[in-house]
Amino acid sequence: MKNIDSYIPSWFTNFVQWGNDLIWTQNLIFLLLLAGLFFTLSSRVVQLRWLPEMFRVIFEKPETLEDGKKGISSFQAFAISAASRVGTGNIAGVATAIVLGGPGAVFWMWVIAFIGAASAFFEATLAQVYKVKDKEGGFRGGPAYYIERGLGQKWLGVIFAILITVTFAFVFNTVQSNTIAASLNEQYEFSNVATGVILAIITALVIFGGVRSIATVSSFIVPIMAVGYIILVGYILFMNIDQVWPMIQNIIRSAFGLHPAFGGAIGFAVMQGIKRGLFSNEAGMGSAANAAATAAVSHPVKQGLIQALGVFFDTMIICTATAIMLLLYTDLQFGPTADQGVAVTQKALTNHVGDFGGIFLTIAVFMFAFSSIIGNYYYGQSNIEYLTKNKFVMFLFRLLVVGMVFIGSVVQVQTVWDTADLFMGLMAIINIVALFGLATVVFEVTKDYRAQRKRKLNPVFKIENINANFRNIEAWGNNPYNRDEKHSNQTETNKQATTLDKEPSEDHKDKEL
């Protein structure tokens, strides 16, 4: 695999490094923690109080659109965002964070995931409130849309749309295809060029099929790859059950600088854990909100809850699974000179389960990374549609995505990762500022959802019932879907009454929600 870092101008490399130092070292970590804590406390820890509600709504059937077709379901929207979230960050990113930051980086990944789930709730709820109808009869939206329609700042929405398109559709997809090619080459000495050609063809077939094609592929791949990965790590955990408690102690001690080997590295552990945690779960970055907007749900809060669950799924389950596998690997080395990324994960898995481990991880990397490619593409598509309605621009954009997937397979560029960190940080800053500005909208919409659940209804969002200054709302009204309002409400009331009769009392339920 050719390394072209030497061809990149030094001024650009220095600029990227300076930008990362400025954003990550001095500002963004504090801002992420502040935002996560604010949204967690102001929502009264929504990510814990409404955890049962998250599982209740994720498998709801989608609403019927005005053209009579079924919309994107909550689970399909969850799968699109999970497809983007669950990628090389869960395998290569976690490995790099642990090798460079020590075991304590895992703890800080958990922290940013827990408080970040509240940020994800806010951004996904806003994405639903301010979503618009797309040319396929469904919906699209995201930070660019709620920045313009909610805050009235179109120029800032345009900047965000450009950043997320370049970051996800181009830079991150280059990273994903690079990891796939590296894994296949290391395991089977498979040609990087052949990998690039195959990936480019498959990617083209999926992305030219539209958002429904992306949703279908994502909802198929994500559950299979996640379940298989978790089962394998569960086996490793069971075989090393006596090492579990020492491993947990090691993580906690290292996180607070109490471990002798990592006593002076607490700051680096925090930075690596938060940076790689954000890269993996995207909480507060605004990217997953683009997937959240596609769902045809009856109330915006439903998709907010599902995206909060997505953060837990990504970090608490998939990233933790990788961390367990690595920390139970007795030959794991730490420091900048040690093996990093997918290479160390592959060695750890092979050590645990033999040659099968290398084969399995190669397949897992392919599925994880490819699902991320199509999820990342959709984020770019949604924002290209925000910037322009020109069909030729969209066609050219798709060709560029396919081209970048191929390029990522045949070249190795560290600067790509650094540029991704820089753009990701800029996106997060813009999105968090927007979330603060629109927080009152989320408060009012959540209050409406809670009130309807208290009355044993399946919540339906109606603008006139919300005490907020809504403007430029396109996709919501008295009856945004092709539903028989009276029949729908009566049916859902009867259905929900049976379910809620088995739940805690109303007073207790109100406090719980």
Short mmCIF file of C-alpha atoms in Angstrom, two decimals:
data_model
loop_
_atom_site.label_atom_id
_atom_site.label_comp_id
_atom_site.label_asym_id
_atom_site.label_seq_id
_atom_site.Cartn_x
_atom_site.Cartn_y
_atom_site.Cartn_z
CA MET A 1 0.00 0.00 0.00
CA LYS A 2 1.58 3.24 -1.16
CA ASN A 3 2.16 5.93 1.44
CA ILE A 4 1.66 9.37 -0.12
CA ASP A 5 2.17 11.46 3.01
CA SER A 6 5.49 12.56 1.55
CA TYR A 7 3.65 14.19 -1.38
CA ILE A 8 1.41 16.31 0.86
CA PRO A 9 2.74 19.87 1.35
CA SER A 10 4.31 20.38 4.76
CA TRP A 11 2.32 23.58 5.28
CA PHE A 12 -0.94 21.61 5.04
CA THR A 13 0.29 18.94 7.45
CA ASN A 14 1.42 21.62 9.90
CA PHE A 15 -1.89 23.46 9.57
CA VAL A 16 -3.88 20.31 10.30
CA GLN A 17 -1.69 19.55 13.32
CA TRP A 18 -2.04 23.11 14.61
CA GLY A 19 -5.83 22.98 14.14
CA ASN A 20 -6.11 19.68 16.00
CA ASP A 21 -4.00 20.95 18.88
CA LEU A 22 -6.10 24.12 19.11
CA ILE A 23 -9.47 22.38 18.93
CA TRP A 24 -8.90 19.13 20.80
CA THR A 25 -6.29 20.10 23.39
CA GLN A 26 -7.65 23.50 24.34
CA ASN A 27 -11.38 23.63 23.61
CA LEU A 28 -13.41 20.71 22.31
CA ILE A 29 -12.97 18.21 25.13
CA PHE A 30 -14.19 20.80 27.63
CA LEU A 31 -17.08 21.79 25.33
CA LEU A 32 -18.16 18.16 24.81
CA LEU A 33 -18.13 17.45 28.52
CA LEU A 34 -19.94 20.70 29.31
CA ALA A 35 -22.61 20.05 26.65
CA GLY A 36 -23.07 16.42 27.65
CA LEU A 37 -23.45 17.34 31.31
CA PHE A 38 -25.87 20.18 30.53
CA PHE A 39 -28.10 18.02 28.33
CA THR A 40 -27.90 15.14 30.82
CA LEU A 41 -28.88 17.28 33.81
CA SER A 42 -31.44 19.46 32.00
CA SER A 43 -33.21 16.34 30.70
CA ARG A 44 -33.00 14.71 34.14
CA VAL A 45 -30.74 11.94 32.81
CA VAL A 46 -33.00 11.01 29.90
CA GLN A 47 -30.56 8.31 28.78
CA LEU A 48 -31.29 6.29 31.93
CA ARG A 49 -34.85 7.26 32.85
CA TRP A 50 -36.23 6.43 29.44
CA LEU A 51 -34.10 3.38 28.68
CA PRO A 52 -37.13 1.00 28.71
CA GLU A 53 -38.96 3.44 26.42
CA MET A 54 -36.08 3.26 23.93
CA PHE A 55 -36.54 -0.49 23.55
CA ARG A 56 -40.32 -0.05 23.28
CA VAL A 57 -40.22 2.36 20.33
CA ILE A 58 -37.35 0.91 18.31
CA PHE A 59 -39.45 -1.86 16.78
CA GLU A 60 -42.54 0.23 16.03
CA LYS A 61 -43.86 0.02 12.50
CA PRO A 62 -43.23 3.08 10.32
CA GLU A 63 -45.98 5.55 9.50
CA THR A 64 -47.58 5.42 6.07
CA LEU A 65 -46.47 8.31 3.86
CA GLU A 66 -48.79 10.51 1.83
CA ASP A 67 -48.16 8.44 -1.31
CA GLY A 68 -49.39 5.32 0.47
CA LYS A 69 -45.95 3.74 0.88
CA LYS A 70 -44.42 2.79 4.19
CA GLY A 71 -41.73 5.20 5.34
CA ILE A 72 -38.32 4.43 6.81
CA SER A 73 -38.90 2.63 10.12
CA SER A 74 -37.34 3.59 13.43
CA PHE A 75 -35.18 0.48 13.29
CA GLN A 76 -34.04 1.21 9.73
CA ALA A 77 -33.06 4.76 10.71
CA PHE A 78 -31.25 3.31 13.72
CA ALA A 79 -29.49 0.86 11.39
CA ILE A 80 -28.34 3.64 9.04
CA SER A 81 -26.80 5.58 11.94
CA ALA A 82 -25.39 2.38 13.47
CA ALA A 83 -23.92 1.48 10.09
CA SER A 84 -21.97 4.72 10.11
CA ARG A 85 -21.11 4.53 13.82
CA VAL A 86 -20.03 0.91 13.90
CA GLY A 87 -16.93 0.85 11.74
CA THR A 88 -13.18 0.97 12.00
CA GLY A 89 -13.47 3.22 15.03
CA ASN A 90 -14.80 0.25 16.97
CA ILE A 91 -11.90 -1.98 15.97
CA ALA A 92 -8.93 0.10 14.84
CA GLY A 93 -9.85 3.27 16.76
CA VAL A 94 -10.33 1.54 20.11
CA ALA A 95 -7.05 -0.33 19.67
CA THR A 96 -5.18 2.90 18.94
CA ALA A 97 -6.78 4.65 21.93
CA ILE A 98 -5.74 1.85 24.32
CA VAL A 99 -2.22 1.49 22.94
CA LEU A 100 -1.56 5.24 23.12
CA GLY A 101 -3.65 6.20 26.15
CA GLY A 102 -3.49 3.01 28.20
CA PRO A 103 -6.41 0.97 29.62
CA GLY A 104 -7.82 4.15 31.20
CA ALA A 105 -8.87 5.39 27.75
CA VAL A 106 -11.68 2.80 27.87
CA PHE A 107 -13.16 4.44 30.97
CA TRP A 108 -13.21 7.86 29.30
CA MET A 109 -14.87 6.34 26.22
CA TRP A 110 -17.61 5.13 28.55
CA VAL A 111 -17.93 8.57 30.12
CA ILE A 112 -18.27 10.40 26.81
CA ALA A 113 -20.77 7.78 25.62
CA PHE A 114 -22.94 8.09 28.74
CA ILE A 115 -23.19 11.87 28.74
CA GLY A 116 -23.05 11.98 24.94
CA ALA A 117 -26.23 9.90 24.74
CA ALA A 118 -28.11 12.96 26.03
CA SER A 119 -26.56 15.09 23.29
CA ALA A 120 -27.62 12.46 20.76
CA PHE A 121 -31.18 12.62 22.11
CA PHE A 122 -31.31 16.39 21.64
CA GLU A 123 -29.84 16.45 18.12
CA ALA A 124 -31.98 13.57 16.82
CA THR A 125 -35.17 15.11 18.25
CA LEU A 126 -34.35 18.41 16.55
CA ALA A 127 -33.58 16.60 13.30
CA GLN A 128 -37.09 15.14 13.37
CA VAL A 129 -38.75 18.45 14.25
CA TYR A 130 -37.09 20.33 11.39
CA LYS A 131 -36.92 17.54 8.78
CA VAL A 132 -38.13 18.15 5.22
CA LYS A 133 -39.69 15.96 2.56
CA ASP A 134 -37.35 14.47 -0.03
CA LYS A 135 -37.88 13.61 -3.69
CA GLU A 136 -38.50 9.92 -2.87
CA GLY A 137 -41.50 10.80 -0.72
CA GLY A 138 -39.64 10.28 2.56
CA PHE A 139 -37.69 12.69 4.74
CA ARG A 140 -34.24 14.14 5.23
CA GLY A 141 -32.74 16.53 7.73
CA GLY A 142 -29.95 17.11 10.22
CA PRO A 143 -27.98 19.95 11.78
CA ALA A 144 -27.77 22.01 8.57
CA TYR A 145 -31.57 21.97 8.43
CA TYR A 146 -32.25 22.84 12.07
CA ILE A 147 -29.51 25.46 12.09
CA GLU A 148 -31.22 27.24 9.18
CA ARG A 149 -34.86 26.60 10.08
CA GLY A 150 -34.58 26.74 13.86
CA LEU A 151 -31.88 29.35 14.39
CA GLY A 152 -32.38 31.22 11.12
CA GLN A 153 -28.64 31.02 10.30
CA LYS A 154 -28.43 29.65 6.77
CA TRP A 155 -24.75 30.59 6.37
CA LEU A 156 -23.82 28.42 9.34
CA GLY A 157 -25.96 25.59 8.00
CA VAL A 158 -24.08 25.79 4.70
CA ILE A 159 -20.71 25.60 6.49
CA PHE A 160 -21.87 22.56 8.46
CA ALA A 161 -23.20 20.86 5.31
CA ILE A 162 -19.86 21.32 3.56
CA LEU A 163 -17.89 20.05 6.58
CA ILE A 164 -19.97 16.91 7.05
CA THR A 165 -19.96 16.10 3.33
CA VAL A 166 -16.18 16.34 3.07
CA THR A 167 -15.62 14.60 6.43
CA PHE A 168 -17.93 11.61 6.08
CA ALA A 169 -18.47 11.04 2.37
CA PHE A 170 -14.84 11.61 1.43
CA VAL A 171 -12.37 11.53 4.35
CA PHE A 172 -14.02 8.92 6.60
CA ASN A 173 -14.86 6.69 3.65
CA THR A 174 -11.21 6.79 2.62
CA VAL A 175 -10.31 5.66 6.15
CA GLN A 176 -12.86 2.82 6.03
CA SER A 177 -11.72 1.43 2.66
CA ASN A 178 -8.08 1.80 3.77
CA THR A 179 -8.77 -0.42 6.79
CA ILE A 180 -10.57 -3.05 4.70
CA ALA A 181 -7.69 -3.21 2.22
CA ALA A 182 -5.06 -3.37 4.99
CA SER A 183 -6.90 -6.20 6.75
CA LEU A 184 -7.31 -8.28 3.58
CA ASN A 185 -3.72 -7.68 2.57
CA GLU A 186 -2.32 -8.65 5.96
CA GLN A 187 -4.46 -11.76 6.33
CA TYR A 188 -4.47 -13.05 2.75
CA GLU A 189 -1.97 -10.83 0.88
CA PHE A 190 -4.92 -9.77 -1.27
CA SER A 191 -4.17 -7.01 -3.78
CA ASN A 192 -5.11 -3.53 -2.58
CA VAL A 193 -6.06 -2.54 -6.12
CA ALA A 194 -8.42 -5.53 -6.44
CA THR A 195 -9.95 -4.66 -3.08
CA GLY A 196 -10.44 -1.08 -4.21
CA VAL A 197 -12.15 -2.10 -7.45
CA ILE A 198 -14.51 -4.53 -5.70
CA LEU A 199 -15.40 -2.02 -2.97
CA ALA A 200 -16.00 0.73 -5.52
CA ILE A 201 -18.37 -1.46 -7.55
CA ILE A 202 -20.39 -2.65 -4.53
CA THR A 203 -20.56 0.90 -3.15
CA ALA A 204 -21.82 2.23 -6.47
CA LEU A 205 -24.56 -0.41 -6.65
CA VAL A 206 -25.85 0.51 -3.20
CA ILE A 207 -25.62 4.31 -3.26
CA PHE A 208 -27.18 4.69 -6.70
CA GLY A 209 -30.15 2.73 -5.34
CA GLY A 210 -31.27 5.59 -3.07
CA VAL A 211 -31.97 5.91 0.65
CA ARG A 212 -34.36 2.94 0.74
CA SER A 213 -31.61 0.73 -0.65
CA ILE A 214 -29.20 2.07 1.97
CA ALA A 215 -31.72 1.45 4.75
CA THR A 216 -32.38 -2.11 3.56
CA VAL A 217 -28.71 -3.04 3.33
CA SER A 218 -27.91 -1.41 6.70
CA SER A 219 -30.76 -3.12 8.54
CA PHE A 220 -29.49 -6.46 7.20
CA ILE A 221 -25.74 -6.05 7.82
CA VAL A 222 -25.73 -4.27 11.20
CA PRO A 223 -27.54 -6.92 13.30
CA ILE A 224 -25.58 -9.81 11.77
CA MET A 225 -22.14 -8.26 12.26
CA ALA A 226 -22.93 -7.01 15.76
CA VAL A 227 -24.33 -10.30 17.06
CA GLY A 228 -21.46 -12.34 15.63
CA TYR A 229 -18.85 -10.00 17.08
CA ILE A 230 -20.47 -9.97 20.53
CA ILE A 231 -20.81 -13.78 20.62
CA LEU A 232 -17.11 -14.22 19.84
CA VAL A 233 -16.01 -11.72 22.48
CA GLY A 234 -18.42 -13.35 24.93
CA TYR A 235 -16.62 -16.63 24.35
CA ILE A 236 -13.24 -14.95 24.97
CA LEU A 237 -14.61 -13.39 28.15
CA PHE A 238 -15.91 -16.73 29.38
CA MET A 239 -12.58 -18.43 28.71
CA ASN A 240 -10.78 -15.71 30.69
CA ILE A 241 -13.38 -15.19 33.39
CA ASP A 242 -10.77 -15.08 36.15
CA GLN A 243 -9.15 -12.03 34.52
CA VAL A 244 -12.30 -9.93 34.27
CA TRP A 245 -12.15 -8.24 37.67
CA PRO A 246 -8.41 -7.46 37.44
CA MET A 247 -9.08 -6.02 33.98
CA ILE A 248 -11.81 -3.71 35.32
CA GLN A 249 -9.54 -2.60 38.16
CA ASN A 250 -6.80 -1.92 35.63
CA ILE A 251 -9.14 0.29 33.58
CA ILE A 252 -10.26 2.34 36.61
CA ARG A 253 -6.78 2.78 38.05
CA SER A 254 -5.32 3.82 34.72
CA ALA A 255 -8.17 6.27 34.08
CA PHE A 256 -7.25 8.26 37.18
CA GLY A 257 -3.48 7.82 36.95
CA LEU A 258 -3.33 5.32 39.82
CA HIS A 259 -1.68 2.57 37.81
CA PRO A 260 2.14 2.68 38.19
CA ALA A 261 2.72 2.21 34.47
CA PHE A 262 0.34 5.02 33.47
CA GLY A 263 0.66 7.45 36.34
CA GLY A 264 1.75 10.37 34.17
CA ALA A 265 -0.56 9.66 31.25
CA ILE A 266 -3.98 10.57 32.66
CA GLY A 267 -4.36 13.57 30.35
CA PHE A 268 -3.46 11.50 27.31
CA ALA A 269 -5.86 8.76 28.39
CA VAL A 270 -8.68 11.31 28.66
CA MET A 271 -7.90 12.80 25.25
CA GLN A 272 -7.57 9.44 23.48
CA GLY A 273 -10.71 8.06 25.11
CA ILE A 274 -12.87 11.08 24.29
CA LYS A 275 -11.47 11.62 20.78
CA ARG A 276 -11.82 7.97 19.72
CA GLY A 277 -15.11 7.67 21.59
CA LEU A 278 -16.51 10.59 19.64
CA PHE A 279 -15.13 9.22 16.37
CA SER A 280 -16.92 5.97 17.09
CA ASN A 281 -20.30 7.00 18.54
CA GLU A 282 -20.56 10.48 16.94
CA ALA A 283 -22.53 11.83 19.92
CA GLY A 284 -22.87 15.61 19.69
CA MET A 285 -21.18 15.71 16.29
CA GLY A 286 -24.47 16.05 14.43
CA SER A 287 -23.85 13.27 11.93
CA ALA A 288 -26.28 10.64 13.22
CA ALA A 289 -29.01 13.29 13.25
CA ASN A 290 -29.08 13.02 9.45
CA ALA A 291 -30.13 9.37 9.76
CA ALA A 292 -32.60 10.17 12.54
CA ALA A 293 -34.46 12.58 10.27
CA THR A 294 -35.30 9.82 7.74
CA ALA A 295 -37.61 7.90 10.08
CA ALA A 296 -41.37 8.12 9.59
CA VAL A 297 -42.37 8.27 13.26
CA SER A 298 -45.39 9.84 14.91
CA HIS A 299 -43.37 11.98 17.34
CA PRO A 300 -39.82 13.45 17.17
CA VAL A 301 -38.89 12.24 20.67
CA LYS A 302 -39.13 8.61 19.53
CA GLN A 303 -36.16 9.00 17.23
CA GLY A 304 -34.31 11.01 19.87
CA LEU A 305 -34.61 8.03 22.21
CA ILE A 306 -33.50 5.59 19.54
CA GLN A 307 -30.39 7.58 18.68
CA ALA A 308 -29.47 7.80 22.37
CA LEU A 309 -29.74 4.01 22.44
CA GLY A 310 -27.49 3.91 19.38
CA VAL A 311 -24.68 5.59 21.35
CA PHE A 312 -24.92 2.92 24.05
CA PHE A 313 -24.99 0.20 21.40
CA ASP A 314 -21.87 1.54 19.72
CA THR A 315 -19.65 2.33 22.69
CA MET A 316 -20.94 0.34 25.64
CA ILE A 317 -21.30 -2.86 23.60
CA ILE A 318 -19.18 -2.91 20.42
CA CYS A 319 -16.27 -0.71 21.58
CA THR A 320 -16.23 -2.43 24.97
CA ALA A 321 -16.14 -5.81 23.24
CA THR A 322 -12.99 -4.76 21.37
CA ALA A 323 -11.47 -3.35 24.56
CA ILE A 324 -12.09 -6.61 26.43
CA MET A 325 -10.46 -8.62 23.68
CA LEU A 326 -7.40 -6.34 23.69
CA LEU A 327 -6.95 -6.02 27.46
CA LEU A 328 -7.13 -9.81 27.89
CA TYR A 329 -4.32 -10.14 25.33
CA THR A 330 -1.19 -10.83 27.40
CA ASP A 331 1.26 -9.59 24.74
CA LEU A 332 -0.41 -6.18 24.34
CA GLN A 333 2.19 -3.41 24.15
CA PHE A 334 1.65 0.29 24.88
CA GLY A 335 3.21 3.46 23.51
CA PRO A 336 3.64 5.18 20.14
CA THR A 337 6.13 2.57 18.89
CA ALA A 338 3.81 -0.40 19.57
CA ASP A 339 1.45 -1.97 17.03
CA GLN A 340 -1.74 0.07 16.60
CA GLY A 341 -5.04 -0.09 14.79
CA VAL A 342 -6.47 -3.20 13.17
CA ALA A 343 -3.09 -4.98 13.24
CA VAL A 344 -3.01 -5.27 17.05
CA THR A 345 -6.71 -6.26 17.18
CA GLN A 346 -6.04 -8.99 14.64
CA LYS A 347 -3.10 -10.33 16.66
CA ALA A 348 -5.15 -10.29 19.87
CA LEU A 349 -8.04 -12.19 18.33
CA THR A 350 -5.75 -14.76 16.73
CA ASN A 351 -4.08 -15.25 20.12
CA HIS A 352 -7.45 -15.88 21.77
CA VAL A 353 -9.11 -18.22 19.26
CA GLY A 354 -6.39 -19.26 16.80
CA ASP A 355 -6.39 -18.78 13.03
CA PHE A 356 -10.17 -18.52 13.01
CA GLY A 357 -9.79 -15.20 14.83
CA GLY A 358 -7.88 -13.61 11.97
CA ILE A 359 -10.41 -14.88 9.43
CA PHE A 360 -13.36 -13.69 11.50
CA LEU A 361 -11.88 -10.25 12.09
CA THR A 362 -11.20 -9.81 8.40
CA ILE A 363 -14.87 -10.51 7.69
CA ALA A 364 -15.98 -8.29 10.58
CA VAL A 365 -13.76 -5.42 9.44
CA PHE A 366 -15.19 -5.71 5.94
CA MET A 367 -18.79 -5.67 7.16
CA PHE A 368 -18.21 -2.97 9.78
CA ALA A 369 -16.30 -0.72 7.41
CA PHE A 370 -18.52 -1.27 4.37
CA SER A 371 -21.67 -0.52 6.35
CA SER A 372 -19.93 2.67 7.49
CA ILE A 373 -19.16 3.59 3.88
CA ILE A 374 -22.81 3.50 2.86
CA GLY A 375 -23.93 5.20 6.09
CA ASN A 376 -21.32 7.93 5.64
CA TYR A 377 -22.37 8.36 2.03
CA TYR A 378 -25.96 9.01 3.08
CA TYR A 379 -24.85 11.79 5.43
CA GLY A 380 -23.12 13.43 2.48
CA GLN A 381 -26.13 12.92 0.21
CA SER A 382 -28.51 14.53 2.69
CA ASN A 383 -26.30 17.59 2.92
CA ILE A 384 -25.63 17.84 -0.82
CA GLU A 385 -29.42 17.94 -1.21
CA TYR A 386 -29.44 20.75 1.35
CA LEU A 387 -26.86 22.71 -0.66
CA THR A 388 -28.29 22.17 -4.14
CA LYS A 389 -31.10 20.42 -6.03
CA ASN A 390 -28.94 20.03 -9.16
CA LYS A 391 -29.06 16.39 -10.31
CA PHE A 392 -25.69 16.59 -12.06
CA VAL A 393 -24.02 17.73 -8.83
CA MET A 394 -25.52 14.72 -7.04
CA PHE A 395 -24.34 12.39 -9.79
CA LEU A 396 -20.84 13.89 -9.64
CA PHE A 397 -20.86 13.61 -5.84
CA ARG A 398 -21.66 9.89 -6.07
CA LEU A 399 -18.86 9.34 -8.56
CA LEU A 400 -16.42 11.15 -6.25
CA VAL A 401 -17.49 8.96 -3.32
CA VAL A 402 -16.86 5.82 -5.36
CA GLY A 403 -13.50 7.22 -6.45
CA MET A 404 -12.46 8.05 -2.87
CA VAL A 405 -13.37 4.53 -1.77
CA PHE A 406 -10.99 3.19 -4.40
CA ILE A 407 -8.22 5.69 -3.55
CA GLY A 408 -8.47 4.85 0.14
CA SER A 409 -7.85 1.20 -0.67
CA VAL A 410 -4.57 1.78 -2.50
CA VAL A 411 -2.91 4.59 -0.55
CA GLN A 412 -2.00 5.10 3.09
CA VAL A 413 -2.22 8.63 4.41
CA GLN A 414 -1.86 9.47 8.11
CA THR A 415 -2.82 13.04 7.26
CA VAL A 416 -6.27 11.71 6.28
CA TRP A 417 -6.86 10.61 9.87
CA ASP A 418 -5.59 13.95 11.20
CA THR A 419 -7.80 15.87 8.77
CA ALA A 420 -10.78 13.75 9.85
CA ASP A 421 -10.08 14.68 13.48
CA LEU A 422 -9.93 18.38 12.58
CA PHE A 423 -13.15 18.42 10.55
CA MET A 424 -14.92 16.27 13.12
CA GLY A 425 -13.99 18.79 15.81
CA LEU A 426 -15.26 21.74 13.77
CA MET A 427 -18.54 19.92 13.11
CA ALA A 428 -19.00 19.17 16.79
CA ILE A 429 -18.42 22.81 17.81
CA ILE A 430 -20.99 24.15 15.33
CA ASN A 431 -23.55 21.48 16.23
CA ILE A 432 -23.21 21.92 19.99
CA VAL A 433 -23.67 25.67 19.70
CA ALA A 434 -26.86 24.99 17.70
CA LEU A 435 -28.09 22.48 20.31
CA PHE A 436 -27.68 25.04 23.08
CA GLY A 437 -29.62 27.57 21.00
CA LEU A 438 -32.52 25.18 20.35
CA ALA A 439 -32.59 23.38 23.71
CA THR A 440 -35.91 24.96 24.71
CA VAL A 441 -37.54 23.41 21.64
CA VAL A 442 -36.46 19.96 22.80
CA PHE A 443 -37.73 20.67 26.32
CA GLU A 444 -41.20 21.55 25.02
CA VAL A 445 -41.40 18.66 22.56
CA THR A 446 -40.29 16.22 25.29
CA LYS A 447 -42.88 17.65 27.68
CA ASP A 448 -45.59 16.98 25.08
CA TYR A 449 -44.37 13.40 24.58
CA ARG A 450 -44.38 12.72 28.32
CA ALA A 451 -47.89 14.13 28.72
CA GLN A 452 -49.27 11.87 25.99
CA ARG A 453 -47.54 8.78 27.39
CA LYS A 454 -49.04 9.60 30.78
CA ARG A 455 -52.49 9.41 29.15
CA LYS A 456 -51.60 5.98 27.74
CA LEU A 457 -51.46 7.28 24.18
CA ASN A 458 -49.03 6.53 21.41
CA PRO A 459 -47.66 10.10 21.15
CA VAL A 460 -48.50 12.08 18.01
CA PHE A 461 -46.74 15.38 17.34
CA LYS A 462 -48.94 18.40 16.60
CA ILE A 463 -47.39 21.84 16.35
CA GLU A 464 -50.38 23.64 17.84
CA ASN A 465 -49.99 21.66 21.07
CA ILE A 466 -46.40 22.76 21.64
CA ASN A 467 -45.55 25.95 23.52
CA ALA A 468 -42.58 26.88 21.37
CA ASN A 469 -41.84 29.41 18.65
CA PHE A 470 -41.74 27.06 15.68
CA ARG A 471 -40.88 28.47 12.30
CA ASN A 472 -40.16 26.95 8.92
CA ILE A 473 -41.66 23.60 9.89
CA GLU A 474 -42.31 21.64 6.70
CA ALA A 475 -42.93 17.98 7.48
CA TRP A 476 -45.31 18.31 10.45
CA GLY A 477 -48.90 19.44 10.67
CA ASN A 478 -52.24 18.20 11.91
CA ASN A 479 -51.85 14.99 9.92
CA PRO A 480 -48.37 14.66 8.36
CA TYR A 481 -48.89 11.02 7.40
CA ASN A 482 -51.57 9.16 5.51
CA ARG A 483 -53.41 8.07 8.63
CA ASP A 484 -57.02 7.92 9.71
CA GLU A 485 -56.58 10.19 12.74
CA LYS A 486 -59.56 9.02 14.74
CA HIS A 487 -59.06 5.33 14.03
CA SER A 488 -55.30 5.51 14.61
CA ASN A 489 -55.59 7.19 17.99
CA GLN A 490 -58.32 4.83 19.19
CA THR A 491 -56.39 1.75 18.08
CA GLU A 492 -53.16 2.91 19.65
CA THR A 493 -54.94 3.89 22.88
CA ASN A 494 -56.37 0.40 23.26
CA LYS A 495 -53.06 -1.21 22.39
CA GLN A 496 -51.05 0.96 24.76
CA ALA A 497 -53.51 0.51 27.62
CA THR A 498 -52.81 -3.21 27.70
CA THR A 499 -49.06 -2.60 27.78
CA LEU A 500 -49.06 0.19 30.32
CA ASP A 501 -51.36 -1.65 32.74
CA LYS A 502 -48.38 -3.91 33.42
CA GLU A 503 -46.08 -0.95 34.09
CA PRO A 504 -45.63 1.12 37.28
CA SER A 505 -48.40 3.34 38.62
CA GLU A 506 -49.12 6.64 36.85
CA ASP A 507 -47.51 8.80 39.52
CA HIS A 508 -44.42 6.65 39.51
CA LYS A 509 -44.46 6.49 35.69
CA ASP A 510 -44.64 10.27 35.42
CA LYS A 511 -41.60 10.64 37.62
CA GLU A 512 -39.83 7.92 35.68
CA LEU A 513 -40.45 9.54 32.30
#
